[in-house]
Structures are given as C-alpha cells and as structure tokens.
Short mmCIF file of C-alpha atoms and ligand atoms in Angstrom, two decimals:
data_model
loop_
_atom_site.label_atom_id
_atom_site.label_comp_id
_atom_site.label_asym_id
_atom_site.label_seq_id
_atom_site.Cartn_x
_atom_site.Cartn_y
_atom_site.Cartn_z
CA UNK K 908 -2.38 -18.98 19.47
CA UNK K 909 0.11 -17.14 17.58
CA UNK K 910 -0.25 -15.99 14.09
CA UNK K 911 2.75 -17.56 12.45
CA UNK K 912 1.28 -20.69 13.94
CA UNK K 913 -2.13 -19.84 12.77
CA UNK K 914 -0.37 -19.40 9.47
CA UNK K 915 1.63 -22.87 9.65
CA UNK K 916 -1.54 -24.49 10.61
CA UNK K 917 -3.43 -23.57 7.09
CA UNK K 918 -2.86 -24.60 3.98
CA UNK K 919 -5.73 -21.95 2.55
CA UNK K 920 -5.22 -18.32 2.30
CA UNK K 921 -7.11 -16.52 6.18
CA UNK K 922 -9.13 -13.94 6.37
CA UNK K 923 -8.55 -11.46 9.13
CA UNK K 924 -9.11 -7.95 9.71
CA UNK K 925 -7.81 -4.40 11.64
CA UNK K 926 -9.94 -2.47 13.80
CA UNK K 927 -9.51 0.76 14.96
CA UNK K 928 -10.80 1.43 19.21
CA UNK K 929 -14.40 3.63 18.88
CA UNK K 930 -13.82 7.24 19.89
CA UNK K 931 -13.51 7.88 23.56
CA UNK K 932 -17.15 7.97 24.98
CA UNK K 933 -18.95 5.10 22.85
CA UNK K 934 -19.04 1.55 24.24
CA UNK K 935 -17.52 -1.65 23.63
CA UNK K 936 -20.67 -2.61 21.52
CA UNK K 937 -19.58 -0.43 18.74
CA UNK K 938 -16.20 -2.28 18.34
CA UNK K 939 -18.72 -5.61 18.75
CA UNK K 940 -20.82 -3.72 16.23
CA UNK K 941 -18.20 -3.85 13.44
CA UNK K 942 -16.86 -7.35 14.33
CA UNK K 943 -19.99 -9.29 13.83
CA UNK K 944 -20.85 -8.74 10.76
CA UNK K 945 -17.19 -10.36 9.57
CA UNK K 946 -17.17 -13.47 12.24
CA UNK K 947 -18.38 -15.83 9.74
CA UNK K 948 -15.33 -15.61 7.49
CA UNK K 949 -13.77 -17.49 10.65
CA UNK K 950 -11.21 -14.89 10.79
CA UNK K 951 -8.05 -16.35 12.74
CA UNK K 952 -6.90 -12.98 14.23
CA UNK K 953 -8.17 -9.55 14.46
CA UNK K 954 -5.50 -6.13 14.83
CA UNK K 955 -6.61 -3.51 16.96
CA UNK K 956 -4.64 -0.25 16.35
CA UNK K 957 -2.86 1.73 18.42
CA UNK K 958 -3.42 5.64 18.72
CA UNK K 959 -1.38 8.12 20.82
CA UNK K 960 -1.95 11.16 21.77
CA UNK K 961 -2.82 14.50 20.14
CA UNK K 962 -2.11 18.12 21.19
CA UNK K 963 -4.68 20.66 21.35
CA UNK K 964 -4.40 24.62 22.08
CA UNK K 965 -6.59 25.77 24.59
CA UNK K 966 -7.54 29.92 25.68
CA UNK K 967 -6.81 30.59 29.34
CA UNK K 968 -8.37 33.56 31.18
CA UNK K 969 -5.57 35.72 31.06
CA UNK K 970 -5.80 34.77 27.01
CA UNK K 971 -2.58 32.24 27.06
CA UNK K 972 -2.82 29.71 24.84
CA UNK K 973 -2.51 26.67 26.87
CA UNK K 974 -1.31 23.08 25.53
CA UNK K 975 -3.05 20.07 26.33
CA UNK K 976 -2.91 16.42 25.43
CA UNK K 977 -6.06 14.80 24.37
CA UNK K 978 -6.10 10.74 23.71
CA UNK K 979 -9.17 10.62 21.17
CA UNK K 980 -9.41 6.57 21.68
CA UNK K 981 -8.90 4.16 24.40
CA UNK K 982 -5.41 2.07 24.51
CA UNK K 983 -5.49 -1.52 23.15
CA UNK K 984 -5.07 -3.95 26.19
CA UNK K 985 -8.79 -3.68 27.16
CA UNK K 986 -10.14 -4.29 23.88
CA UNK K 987 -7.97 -7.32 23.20
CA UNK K 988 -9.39 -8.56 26.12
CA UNK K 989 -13.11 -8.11 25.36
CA UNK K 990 -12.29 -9.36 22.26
CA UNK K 991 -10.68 -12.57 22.88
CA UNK K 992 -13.79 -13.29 25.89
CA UNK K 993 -15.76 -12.60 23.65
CA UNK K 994 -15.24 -14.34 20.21
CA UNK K 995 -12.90 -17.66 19.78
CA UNK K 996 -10.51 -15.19 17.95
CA UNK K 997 -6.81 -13.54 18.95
CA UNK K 998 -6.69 -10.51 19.13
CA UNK K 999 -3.57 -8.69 17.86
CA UNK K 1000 -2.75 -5.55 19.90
CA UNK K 1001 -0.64 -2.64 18.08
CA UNK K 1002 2.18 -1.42 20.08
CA UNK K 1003 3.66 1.82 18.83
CA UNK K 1004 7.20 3.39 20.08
CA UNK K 1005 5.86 7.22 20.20
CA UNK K 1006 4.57 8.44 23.83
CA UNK K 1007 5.77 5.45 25.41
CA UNK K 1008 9.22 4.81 27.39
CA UNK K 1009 11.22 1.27 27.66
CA UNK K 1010 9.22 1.16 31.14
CA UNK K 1011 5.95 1.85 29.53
CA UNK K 1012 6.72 -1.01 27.00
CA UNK K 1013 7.40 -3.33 29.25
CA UNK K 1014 4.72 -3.23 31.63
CA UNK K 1015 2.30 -2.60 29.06
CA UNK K 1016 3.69 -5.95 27.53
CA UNK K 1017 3.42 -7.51 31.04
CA UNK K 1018 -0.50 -6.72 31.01
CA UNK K 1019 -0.56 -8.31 27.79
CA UNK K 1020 0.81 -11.52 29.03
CA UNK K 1021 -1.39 -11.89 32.33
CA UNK K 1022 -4.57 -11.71 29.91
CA UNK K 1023 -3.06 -14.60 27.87
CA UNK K 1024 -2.29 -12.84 24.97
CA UNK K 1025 1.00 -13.78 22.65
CA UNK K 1026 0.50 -11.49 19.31
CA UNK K 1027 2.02 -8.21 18.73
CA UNK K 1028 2.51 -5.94 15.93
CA UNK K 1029 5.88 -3.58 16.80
CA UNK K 1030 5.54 -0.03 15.17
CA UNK K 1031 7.14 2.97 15.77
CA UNK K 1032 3.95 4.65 15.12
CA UNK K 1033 3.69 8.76 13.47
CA UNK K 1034 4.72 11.61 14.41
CA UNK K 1035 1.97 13.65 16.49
CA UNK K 1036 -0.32 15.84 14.13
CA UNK K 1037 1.14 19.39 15.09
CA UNK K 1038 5.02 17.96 14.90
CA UNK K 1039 6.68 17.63 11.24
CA UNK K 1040 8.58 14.45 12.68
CA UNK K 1041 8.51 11.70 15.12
CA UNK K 1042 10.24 12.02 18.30
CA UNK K 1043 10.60 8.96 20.25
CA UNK K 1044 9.93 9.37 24.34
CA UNK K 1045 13.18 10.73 26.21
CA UNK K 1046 13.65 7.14 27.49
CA UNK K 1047 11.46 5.43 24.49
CA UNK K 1048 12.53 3.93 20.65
CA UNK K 1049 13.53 5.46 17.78
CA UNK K 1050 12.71 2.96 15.54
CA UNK K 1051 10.38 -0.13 15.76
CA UNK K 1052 13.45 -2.25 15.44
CA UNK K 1053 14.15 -1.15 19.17
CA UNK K 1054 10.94 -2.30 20.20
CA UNK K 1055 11.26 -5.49 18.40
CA UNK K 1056 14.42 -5.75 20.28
CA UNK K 1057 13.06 -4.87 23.95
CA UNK K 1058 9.96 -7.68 23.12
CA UNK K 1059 12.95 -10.38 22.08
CA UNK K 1060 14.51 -9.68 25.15
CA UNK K 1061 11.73 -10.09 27.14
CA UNK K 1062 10.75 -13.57 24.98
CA UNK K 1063 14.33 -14.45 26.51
CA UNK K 1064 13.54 -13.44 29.88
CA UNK K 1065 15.28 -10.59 30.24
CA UNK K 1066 13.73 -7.84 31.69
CA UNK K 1067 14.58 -3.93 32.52
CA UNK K 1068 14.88 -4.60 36.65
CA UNK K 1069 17.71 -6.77 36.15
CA UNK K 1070 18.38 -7.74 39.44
CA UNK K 1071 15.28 -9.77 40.07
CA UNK K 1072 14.18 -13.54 38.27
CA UNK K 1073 11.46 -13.07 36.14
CA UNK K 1074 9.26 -15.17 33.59
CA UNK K 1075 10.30 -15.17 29.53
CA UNK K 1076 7.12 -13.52 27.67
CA UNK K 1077 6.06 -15.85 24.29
CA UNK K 1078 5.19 -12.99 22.46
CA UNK K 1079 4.99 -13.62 18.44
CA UNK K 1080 5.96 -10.55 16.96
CA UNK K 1081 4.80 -8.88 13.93
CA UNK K 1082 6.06 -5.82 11.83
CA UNK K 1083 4.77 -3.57 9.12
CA UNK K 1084 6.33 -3.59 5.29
CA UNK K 1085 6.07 -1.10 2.53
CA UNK K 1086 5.88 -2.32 -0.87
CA UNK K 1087 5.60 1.49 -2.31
CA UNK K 1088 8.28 2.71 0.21
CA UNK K 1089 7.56 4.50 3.84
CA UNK K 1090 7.40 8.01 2.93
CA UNK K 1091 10.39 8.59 4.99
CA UNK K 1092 12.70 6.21 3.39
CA UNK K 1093 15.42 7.45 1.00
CA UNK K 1094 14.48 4.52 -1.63
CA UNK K 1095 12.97 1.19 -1.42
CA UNK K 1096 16.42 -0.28 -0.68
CA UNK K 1097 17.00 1.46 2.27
CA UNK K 1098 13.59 0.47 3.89
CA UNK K 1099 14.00 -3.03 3.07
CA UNK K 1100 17.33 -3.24 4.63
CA UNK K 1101 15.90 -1.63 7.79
CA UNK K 1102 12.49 -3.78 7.34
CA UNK K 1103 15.38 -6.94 7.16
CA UNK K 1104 16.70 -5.33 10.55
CA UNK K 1105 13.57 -5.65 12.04
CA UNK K 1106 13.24 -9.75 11.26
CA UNK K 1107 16.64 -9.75 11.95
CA UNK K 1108 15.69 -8.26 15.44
CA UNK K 1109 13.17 -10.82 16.17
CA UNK K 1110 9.58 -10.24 14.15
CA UNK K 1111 8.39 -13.58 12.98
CA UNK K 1112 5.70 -11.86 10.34
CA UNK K 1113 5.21 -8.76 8.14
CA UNK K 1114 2.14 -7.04 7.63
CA UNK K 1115 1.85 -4.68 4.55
CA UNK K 1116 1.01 -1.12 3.95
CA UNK K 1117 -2.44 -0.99 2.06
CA UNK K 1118 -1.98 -1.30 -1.59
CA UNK K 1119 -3.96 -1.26 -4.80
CA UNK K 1120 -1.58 -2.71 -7.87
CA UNK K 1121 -0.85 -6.39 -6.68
CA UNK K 1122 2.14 -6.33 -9.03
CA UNK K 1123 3.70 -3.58 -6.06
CA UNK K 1124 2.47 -6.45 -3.60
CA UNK K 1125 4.82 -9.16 -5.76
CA UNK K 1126 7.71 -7.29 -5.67
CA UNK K 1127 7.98 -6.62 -2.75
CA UNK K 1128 7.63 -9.68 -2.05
CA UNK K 1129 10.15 -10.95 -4.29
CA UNK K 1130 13.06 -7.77 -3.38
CA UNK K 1131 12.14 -9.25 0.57
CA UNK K 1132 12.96 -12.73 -0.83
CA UNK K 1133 16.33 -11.45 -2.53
CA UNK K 1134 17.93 -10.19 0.63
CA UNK K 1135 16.76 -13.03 2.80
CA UNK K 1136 13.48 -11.70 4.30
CA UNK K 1137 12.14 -15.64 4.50
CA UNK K 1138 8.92 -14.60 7.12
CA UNK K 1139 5.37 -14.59 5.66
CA UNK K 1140 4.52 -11.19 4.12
CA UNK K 1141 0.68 -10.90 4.41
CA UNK K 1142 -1.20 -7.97 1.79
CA UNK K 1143 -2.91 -5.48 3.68
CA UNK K 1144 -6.13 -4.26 2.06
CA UNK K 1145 -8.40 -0.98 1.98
CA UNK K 1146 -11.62 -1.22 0.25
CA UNK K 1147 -12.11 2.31 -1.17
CA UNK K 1148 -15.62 3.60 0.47
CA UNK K 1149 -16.10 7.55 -0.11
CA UNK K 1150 -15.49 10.72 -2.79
CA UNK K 1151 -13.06 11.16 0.52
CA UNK K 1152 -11.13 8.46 0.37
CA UNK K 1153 -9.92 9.41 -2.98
CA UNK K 1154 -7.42 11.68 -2.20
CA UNK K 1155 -7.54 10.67 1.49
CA UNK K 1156 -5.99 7.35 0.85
CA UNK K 1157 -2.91 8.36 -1.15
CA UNK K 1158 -2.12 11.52 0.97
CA UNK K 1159 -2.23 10.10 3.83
CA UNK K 1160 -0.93 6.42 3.43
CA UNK K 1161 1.75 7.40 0.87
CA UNK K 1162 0.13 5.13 -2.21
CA UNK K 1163 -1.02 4.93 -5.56
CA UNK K 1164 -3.93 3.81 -7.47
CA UNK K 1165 -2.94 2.09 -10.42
CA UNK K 1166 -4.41 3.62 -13.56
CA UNK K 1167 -7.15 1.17 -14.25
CA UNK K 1168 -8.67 2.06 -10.45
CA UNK K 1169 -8.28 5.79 -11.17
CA UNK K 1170 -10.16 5.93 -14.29
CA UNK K 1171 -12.92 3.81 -12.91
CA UNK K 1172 -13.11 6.62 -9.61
CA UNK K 1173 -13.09 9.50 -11.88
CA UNK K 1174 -16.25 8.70 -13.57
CA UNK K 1175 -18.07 8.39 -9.40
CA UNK K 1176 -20.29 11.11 -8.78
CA UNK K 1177 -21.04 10.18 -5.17
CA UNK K 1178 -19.86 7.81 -2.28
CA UNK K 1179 -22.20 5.09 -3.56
CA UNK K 1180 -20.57 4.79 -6.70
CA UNK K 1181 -16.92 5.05 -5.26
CA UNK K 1182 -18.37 2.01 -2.66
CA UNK K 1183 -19.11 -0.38 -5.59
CA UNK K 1184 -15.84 0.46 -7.35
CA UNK K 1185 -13.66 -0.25 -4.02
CA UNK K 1186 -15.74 -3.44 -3.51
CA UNK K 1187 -15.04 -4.76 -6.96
CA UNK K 1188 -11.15 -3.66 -6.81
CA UNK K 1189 -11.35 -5.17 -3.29
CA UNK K 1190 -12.58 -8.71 -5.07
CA UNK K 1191 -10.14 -8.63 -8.44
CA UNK K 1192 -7.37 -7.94 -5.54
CA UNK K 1193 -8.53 -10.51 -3.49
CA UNK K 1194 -9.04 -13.19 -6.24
CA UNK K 1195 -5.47 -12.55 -7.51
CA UNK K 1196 -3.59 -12.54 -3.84
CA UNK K 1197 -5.77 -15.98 -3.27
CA UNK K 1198 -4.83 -17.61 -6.56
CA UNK K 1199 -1.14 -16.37 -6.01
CA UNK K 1200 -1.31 -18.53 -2.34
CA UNK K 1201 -1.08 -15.86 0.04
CA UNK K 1202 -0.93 -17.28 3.84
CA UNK K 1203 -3.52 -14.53 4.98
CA UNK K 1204 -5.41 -11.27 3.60
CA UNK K 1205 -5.27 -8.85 6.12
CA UNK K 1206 -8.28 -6.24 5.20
CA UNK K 1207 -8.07 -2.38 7.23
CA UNK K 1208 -11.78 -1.79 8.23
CA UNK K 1209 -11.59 1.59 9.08
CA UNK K 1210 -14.42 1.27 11.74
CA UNK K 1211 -16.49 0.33 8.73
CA UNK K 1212 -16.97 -3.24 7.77
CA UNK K 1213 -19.83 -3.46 5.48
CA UNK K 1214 -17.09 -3.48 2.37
CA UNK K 1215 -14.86 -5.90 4.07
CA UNK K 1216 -18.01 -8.31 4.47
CA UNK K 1217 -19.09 -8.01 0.68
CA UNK K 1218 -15.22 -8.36 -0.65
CA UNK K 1219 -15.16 -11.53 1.86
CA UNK K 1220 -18.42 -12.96 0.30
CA UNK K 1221 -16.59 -13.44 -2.63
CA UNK K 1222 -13.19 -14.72 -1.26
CA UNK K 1223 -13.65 -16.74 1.74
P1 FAD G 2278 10.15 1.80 11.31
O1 FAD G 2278 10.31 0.40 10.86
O2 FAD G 2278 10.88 2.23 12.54
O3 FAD G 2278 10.58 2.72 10.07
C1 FAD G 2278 10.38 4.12 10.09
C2 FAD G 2278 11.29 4.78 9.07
O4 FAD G 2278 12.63 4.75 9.52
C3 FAD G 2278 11.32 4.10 7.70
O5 FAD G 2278 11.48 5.12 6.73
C4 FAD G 2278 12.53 3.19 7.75
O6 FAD G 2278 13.09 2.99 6.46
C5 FAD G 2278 13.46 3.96 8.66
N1 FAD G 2278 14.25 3.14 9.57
C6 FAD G 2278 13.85 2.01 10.20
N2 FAD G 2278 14.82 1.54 10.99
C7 FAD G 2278 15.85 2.42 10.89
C8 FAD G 2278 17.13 2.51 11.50
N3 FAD G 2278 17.55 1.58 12.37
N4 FAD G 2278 17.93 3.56 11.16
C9 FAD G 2278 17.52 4.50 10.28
N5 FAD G 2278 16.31 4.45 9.66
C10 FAD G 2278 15.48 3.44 9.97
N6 FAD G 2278 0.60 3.71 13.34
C11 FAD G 2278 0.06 3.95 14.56
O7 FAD G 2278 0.30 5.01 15.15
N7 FAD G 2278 -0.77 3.02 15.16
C12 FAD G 2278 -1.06 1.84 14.58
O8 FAD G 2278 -1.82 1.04 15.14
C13 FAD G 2278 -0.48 1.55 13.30
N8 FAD G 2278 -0.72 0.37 12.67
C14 FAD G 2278 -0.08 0.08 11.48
C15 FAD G 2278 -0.25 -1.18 10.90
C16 FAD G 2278 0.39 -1.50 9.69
C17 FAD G 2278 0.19 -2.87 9.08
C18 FAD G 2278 1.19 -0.52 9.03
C19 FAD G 2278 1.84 -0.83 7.72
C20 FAD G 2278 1.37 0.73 9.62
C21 FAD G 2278 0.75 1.04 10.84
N9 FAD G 2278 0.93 2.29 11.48
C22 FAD G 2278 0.37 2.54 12.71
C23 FAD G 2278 1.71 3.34 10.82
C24 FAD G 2278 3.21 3.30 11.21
O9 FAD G 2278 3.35 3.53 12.59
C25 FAD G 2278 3.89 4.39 10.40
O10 FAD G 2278 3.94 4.04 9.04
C26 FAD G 2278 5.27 4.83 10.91
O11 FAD G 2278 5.60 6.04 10.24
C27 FAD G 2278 6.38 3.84 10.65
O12 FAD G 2278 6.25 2.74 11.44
P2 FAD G 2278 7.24 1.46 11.26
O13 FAD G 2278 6.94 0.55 12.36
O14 FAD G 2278 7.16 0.97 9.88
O15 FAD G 2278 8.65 2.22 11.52
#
C-alpha cells in the first residue's frame, strides 16, 4: 500500500521509522534486530536508506597508490523484500541519483515492482566522502527532480527502450524537505522553489530533514503552503543518543539545536545523560507535532532503536 494512502486512510498521527542496511558482513537478523523492538507501535511503513559507494586508497607493490571503490552496506531491494515477508509492513526503499545511470534507475525500479513494492523516496543523495561536490553518473541525474521525473514517466508507462510495449509502474513517490535549508541552497527560497519542482515533477509526499525547534518544522510548513506545496509534509526525527552526536548531528545534517536543548546537553557528562535528554526532547517534540495533527512522525533510528521505542511509549 502506498504511503499517501496509508496517510489518507488515518485520521491519527503514524508512527514509522528509517533504517539504515547493517554493514556488509552481518546478517539480515541485525536489521530484524532493530525492527522488533518498534513493531508494536504498528508502524505503517519503514525507510531503508540508500548508501553508495566510497573510495579508498590502496599501496601497490611498486608503491602506487591505487583507487578502489568499497560499498560499506548492501543496496536496498533485498532488504525491502525481507522486510515486507517478513512483517505486515511496506517497506520504503531510498533511491539516490549518485552512482547510478537512467539505466540503472530503471531496472533497479523494475526489481522493485516484480517484488510488489510501490513506495519510493527520490534523492539525489551526497557527494562521495573524498569529492567536495556531487557529481551525478555520466548518463545519471543531477538533481532528484530528474529522478522524480524518470519514476513519473515510468508510472505513465514510458520507459527508456522506447520501441517496445511495456507495463506503467504505480510507484508513490516521496521526496525530502529542509525546513533549516539544504546546505547547498542559496536561501530557503530557492530550495523551496526547487523542493515545489520536485511535487511539481510528480512526488506525492515530503519527508523532512531531522529537526529539533518544531517552530522550524511549522514554517516550513506554512512557506510550503504559501507557494502551493499542498502534499503532506511529515517531521523527521533524531533522538539525540551520545557526547557524539552533539556536534555530530549539526555538522553533519546542517541543523541547530534550539537553545533550550543546548543548555540541557551542556550540563551531560556522559552518553547516558545525553540519552535521557534526547529521549525527553524526542517526547516534548513528539507531543507537540501530535497535538499540532501531523499525518505521520517519521523517527531516523540510526541502527539504534532503543530511543525510538521509549519516545514511542509515550506517543503512540
Ligand atoms: P535535491 O532536491 O536535488 O536538492 C539538492 C540541492 O540542489 C538543494 O540545495 C536544492 O535547493 C538544489 N536544487 C534542487 N533542484 C535544483 C535544480 N533543478 N536546479 C538547481 N538547483 C536545484 N542520502 C543518501 O545518500 N541516502 C539516503 O538514503 C538518504 N536519505 C535521506 C532521507 C531524507 C528524509 C532526507 C531529508 C535526506 C536523505 N539523504 C540521503 C540525504 C540527501 O541525499 C542529501 O541531503 C542531498 O544532499 C540532497 O538530496 P535531495 O534529494 O534533497 O536533492
């Protein structure tokens, strides 16, 4: 079942949750493993992210440095799979533009179909750790509004081989928002007018960017509104779990903590402490997003889903 429709079907706020594929070697237990533990929430669909591949230097004999491409974790087609046999849940495949071409796309899209699944989440994904920007494939999208676009097409039927008949997909299409900006946006305005371009293009949803002031969340939500974004935006969340994550969270995902969160993490003196803060943010987040009538709270495990399962206590 599609999300939108999952959404349509509800009149409560749902509970799902992002998981990330376990490091190349462990089994499909550990993604069982953090799934579990959050089942009883009755979560109507669960993400699975997407991650390409990184480049590594290696010495050769003659003391070249050669360059190799590593893929740390497994692609997201099998894992949907499992997931959907295994739980009465859809699973929600992330489908980035970066290492793949139009071809790629589409037959990785194709796969999807055959194993009956109709959810995607179009991103153009990051650049790769040792480049300062993305670069799409040679014959791949710059933007995740050109993926959107290849998906529509194939909703309509139309495929790359154009000379041959072939079956319309149903895929429902999803997109990531930013309500503090992507970090390569000139101003908010900008990347709502390309976020517009991409609902304009065909995504039936937006999924946000993790955030910890719900007044960012609201307008957003209201600027969308303003220049006719009329899809359901649905608030990502991070519970905050580790002394790490402190300055992890904001370097990396481009956010802030509003000031009432920061004072309460400066007085942690160890990953305990910052746990029970992030759980309690997690709930007065939660609580407020609820109250406010979000369709769906969209919570980024991180591989770890023992805050996720506490916050979710509370909410659902
Ligand atoms: P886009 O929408 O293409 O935007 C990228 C930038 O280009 C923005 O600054 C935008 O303003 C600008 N832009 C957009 N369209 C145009 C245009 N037509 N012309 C000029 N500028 C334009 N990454 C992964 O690698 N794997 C994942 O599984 C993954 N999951 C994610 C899930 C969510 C909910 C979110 C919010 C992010 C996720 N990401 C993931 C990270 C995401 O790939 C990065 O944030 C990436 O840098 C941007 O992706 P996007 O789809 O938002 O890109």
């Amino acid at each position: 079942m599609k999300v939108t429709d999952h959404i349509k079907a509800s009149k409560e706020t749902l509970f799902s949750f992002e998981i990330l594929p376990p490091l190349k070697g462990k089994s499909i237990q550990s993604i069982y493993d953090g799934i579990d533990p959050l089942m009883e929430f009755n979560p109507k669909f669960v993400n699975v992210t997407y991650h390409r591949e990184e480049y590594v230097y290696k010495e050769r004999e003659n003391g070249l440095l050669e360059k190799i491409s590593i893929r740390k974790r497994p692609g997201t087609v099998g894992i949907c799979a499992a997931i959907m046999n295994k739980y009465d849940v859809d699973a929600v495949p992330h489908l980035i533009c970066g290492g793949f071409s139009r071809e790629e796309t589409e037959n990785a899209l194709i796969d999807l179909q055959f194993l009956g699944i109709d959810n995607v989440l179009a991103l153009r994904g990051d650049s790769i750790k040792t480049e300062s920007n993305f670069r799409p494939h040679k014959d791949g999208h710059q933007f995740a509004e050109d993926l959107i676009k290849q998906i529509g097409e194939m909703n309509g039927g139309s495929y790359l081989m154009d000379d041959i008949t072939l079956e319309p997909t149903n895929f429902c299409i999803g997109t990531a928002g930013y309500p503090e900006k992507h970090f390569e946006a000139m101003n908010l305005h900008t990347d709502l007018h390309y976020l517009k371009a991409k609902v304009d293009a065909g995504a039936e949803y937006v999924v946000t960017q993790m955030f910890f002031d719900n007044e960012k969340y609201f307008a957003f939500v209201k600027a969308c509104r303003k220049i006719g974004i009329t899809v359901p935006i649905i608030p990502g969340l991070k519970p905050i779990k580790s002394m790490n994550h402190i300055s992890f969270l904001p370097k990396f995902f481009h956010i802030d903590y509003p000031e009432a969160l920061s004072k309460e993490l400066l007085k942690c003196k160890n990953n305990k402490e910052v746990e029970i803060v992030g759980r309690e943010w997690g709930i007065h987040q939660s609580k407020e997003l609820k109250a406010a009538g979000v369709p769906c709270i969209h919570y980024y495990t991180m591989s770890n889903s023992s805050s996720v399962k506490a916050i979710a206590k509370e909410i659902f």
